[in-house]
Amino acid sequence: VNISDAVSELETVKFTIQTKTALLSFSQRQMSVIRCHEEFIWLHDMLSENAEYAGYIIPPAPPKPDFEVARDKLTRVTAAENTMTEDEYKKLRKELESDYLALFKKTVAMHEIYLLRIAAHSKLREDSNFRVFLEYSKI
C-alpha cells in the first residue's frame, strides 16, 4: 500500500492509493483508488467500533490536513507585495512555498503510515471495510 499521488484542493486533499496484494480476500491483485481525509476517518471509525477488535490496538487516525496557516501567510505576503522589494518578496514567497510543501509531504506520509500499519496487522488487513477502502472507487 502506498500513496502515489496527492492533490491539494481548496478544502481537502485527495490521495491516490496504490495497492498490490497477494491476499486472497481481495478481488484484485492491484488496485488504485482516490480517497479524501474524511474517508480515512470513516475507516478508522469502522475499525475502532468493531467489537471483533476489542483488545487490539487500532492505529490512530491521521490528523486532518490543515493548510490554513500557510494559506493565511501567503495571502498576507501577497497583499504586502508592494511594500517590499522584488527580491524580498520572491525570497519570502519561496520560503512560504517551501514550508507549505514540507507540510503537504508530512500530511501525505502520515496518511500512508496509517494504511501501512493496518496492512501490517494480521487481523486488521483482512477487515472487510479495509478491503472496501482499498478496492472500491466509490464508498
GROMACS .gro file of C-alpha atoms in nm:
model
  139
    1VAL     CA    1   0.000   0.000   0.000
    2ASN     CA    2   0.136   0.340  -0.092
    3ILE     CA    3   0.011   0.687  -0.171
    4SER     CA    4   0.146   0.753  -0.518
    5ASP     CA    5  -0.002   1.099  -0.559
    6ALA     CA    6  -0.186   1.364  -0.363
    7VAL     CA    7  -0.359   1.679  -0.479
    8SER     CA    8  -0.439   1.970  -0.253
    9GLU     CA    9  -0.769   2.133  -0.333
   10LEU     CA   10  -0.915   2.434  -0.155
   11GLU     CA   11  -1.077   2.246   0.132
   12THR     CA   12  -0.936   1.894   0.100
   13VAL     CA   13  -0.652   1.672  -0.012
   14LYS     CA   14  -0.718   1.384  -0.249
   15PHE     CA   15  -0.486   1.088  -0.205
   16THR     CA   16  -0.424   0.833  -0.482
   17ILE     CA   17  -0.369   0.498  -0.311
   18GLN     CA   18  -0.197   0.215  -0.497
   19THR     CA   19  -0.227  -0.137  -0.357
   20LYS     CA   20  -0.057  -0.460  -0.458
   21THR     CA   21  -0.156  -0.772  -0.267
   22ALA     CA   22  -0.140  -1.149  -0.271
   23LEU     CA   23  -0.418  -1.181  -0.012
   24LEU     CA   24  -0.699  -1.396  -0.146
   25SER     CA   25  -0.964  -1.189   0.032
   26PHE     CA   26  -0.912  -0.910  -0.224
   27SER     CA   27  -1.084  -0.939  -0.561
   28GLN     CA   28  -0.785  -0.792  -0.749
   29ARG     CA   29  -0.409  -0.812  -0.712
   30GLN     CA   30  -0.352  -0.444  -0.797
   31MET     CA   31  -0.584  -0.156  -0.721
   32SER     CA   32  -0.586   0.221  -0.736
   33VAL     CA   33  -0.839   0.447  -0.565
   34ILE     CA   34  -0.869   0.813  -0.476
   35ARG     CA   35  -0.961   0.896  -0.117
   36CYS     CA   36  -1.001   1.214   0.087
   37HIS     CA   37  -0.919   1.256   0.456
   38GLU     CA   38  -1.280   1.201   0.567
   39GLU     CA   39  -1.269   0.852   0.418
   40PHE     CA   40  -0.961   0.773   0.630
   41ILE     CA   41  -1.167   0.881   0.932
   42TRP     CA   42  -1.451   0.655   0.817
   43LEU     CA   43  -1.210   0.361   0.800
   44HIS     CA   44  -1.072   0.440   1.145
   45ASP     CA   45  -1.423   0.462   1.290
   46MET     CA   46  -1.524   0.130   1.132
   47LEU     CA   47  -1.217  -0.044   1.278
   48SER     CA   48  -1.249   0.122   1.619
   49GLU     CA   49  -1.618   0.041   1.656
   50ASN     CA   50  -1.584  -0.323   1.553
   51ALA     CA   51  -1.629  -0.546   1.860
   52GLU     CA   52  -1.413  -0.817   1.697
   53TYR     CA   53  -1.111  -0.593   1.750
   54ALA     CA   54  -1.165  -0.534   2.123
   55GLY     CA   55  -0.823  -0.560   2.282
   56TYR     CA   56  -0.638  -0.483   1.958
   57ILE     CA   57  -0.451  -0.159   1.918
   58ILE     CA   58  -0.608   0.027   1.628
   59PRO     CA   59  -0.362   0.273   1.470
   60PRO     CA   60  -0.458   0.634   1.542
   61ALA     CA   61  -0.628   0.814   1.256
   62PRO     CA   62  -0.407   1.054   1.062
   63PRO     CA   63  -0.464   1.418   1.155
   64LYS     CA   64  -0.677   1.635   0.932
   65PRO     CA   65  -0.470   1.831   0.680
   66ASP     CA   66  -0.453   2.192   0.796
   67PHE     CA   67  -0.305   2.433   0.547
   68GLU     CA   68  -0.498   2.735   0.673
   69VAL     CA   69  -0.197   2.895   0.846
   70ALA     CA   70   0.018   2.856   0.535
   71ARG     CA   71  -0.259   3.000   0.315
   72ASP     CA   72  -0.305   3.296   0.551
   73LYS     CA   73   0.068   3.374   0.547
   74LEU     CA   74   0.077   3.354   0.169
   75THR     CA   75  -0.225   3.585   0.144
   76ARG     CA   76  -0.059   3.840   0.376
   77VAL     CA   77   0.268   3.827   0.182
   78THR     CA   78   0.084   3.871  -0.147
   79ALA     CA   79  -0.108   4.168  -0.004
   80ALA     CA   80   0.216   4.325   0.120
   81GLU     CA   81   0.398   4.272  -0.210
   82ASN     CA   82   0.401   4.645  -0.288
   83THR     CA   83   0.569   4.731   0.045
   84MET     CA   84   0.886   4.527  -0.017
   85THR     CA   85   1.149   4.492  -0.282
   86GLU     CA   86   1.105   4.235  -0.554
   87ASP     CA   87   1.392   4.025  -0.415
   88GLU     CA   88   1.245   4.031  -0.063
   89TYR     CA   89   0.906   3.932  -0.197
   90LYS     CA   90   1.046   3.645  -0.405
   91LYS     CA   91   1.255   3.518  -0.114
   92LEU     CA   92   0.966   3.529   0.133
   93ARG     CA   93   0.726   3.369  -0.113
   94LYS     CA   94   0.977   3.092  -0.187
   95GLU     CA   95   1.016   3.024   0.188
   96LEU     CA   96   0.640   3.005   0.234
   97GLU     CA   97   0.602   2.770  -0.062
   98SER     CA   98   0.879   2.553   0.081
   99ASP     CA   99   0.705   2.542   0.422
  100TYR     CA  100   0.375   2.453   0.255
  101LEU     CA  101   0.538   2.174   0.053
  102ALA     CA  102   0.703   2.029   0.365
  103LEU     CA  103   0.368   2.032   0.549
  104PHE     CA  104   0.196   1.874   0.249
  105LYS     CA  105   0.456   1.594   0.228
  106LYS     CA  106   0.424   1.529   0.601
  107THR     CA  107   0.045   1.505   0.568
  108VAL     CA  108   0.074   1.254   0.284
  109ALA     CA  109   0.330   1.049   0.479
  110MET     CA  110   0.109   1.035   0.789
  111HIS     CA  111  -0.184   0.905   0.585
  112GLU     CA  112   0.037   0.645   0.418
  113ILE     CA  113   0.183   0.528   0.750
  114TYR     CA  114  -0.171   0.483   0.882
  115LEU     CA  115  -0.255   0.249   0.593
  116LEU     CA  116   0.074   0.062   0.625
  117ARG     CA  117   0.007  -0.004   0.993
  118ILE     CA  118  -0.331  -0.155   0.912
  119ALA     CA  119  -0.185  -0.360   0.625
  120ALA     CA  120   0.089  -0.493   0.854
  121HIS     CA  121  -0.159  -0.611   1.118
  122SER     CA  122  -0.253  -0.978   1.067
  123LYS     CA  123  -0.617  -0.927   1.170
  124LEU     CA  124  -0.692  -0.571   1.052
  125ARG     CA  125  -0.563  -0.625   0.698
  126GLU     CA  126  -0.840  -0.884   0.649
  127ASP     CA  127  -1.113  -0.641   0.756
  128SER     CA  128  -1.394  -0.604   0.501
  129ASN     CA  129  -1.401  -0.224   0.544
  130PHE     CA  130  -1.027  -0.205   0.475
  131ARG     CA  131  -1.087  -0.402   0.154
  132VAL     CA  132  -1.371  -0.168   0.057
  133PHE     CA  133  -1.146   0.132   0.128
  134LEU     CA  134  -0.868  -0.005  -0.096
  135GLU     CA  135  -1.076  -0.167  -0.372
  136TYR     CA  136  -1.384   0.034  -0.450
  137SER     CA  137  -1.384   0.367  -0.629
  138LYS     CA  138  -1.699   0.486  -0.451
  139ILE     CA  139  -1.765   0.414  -0.085
   0.00000   0.00000   0.00000
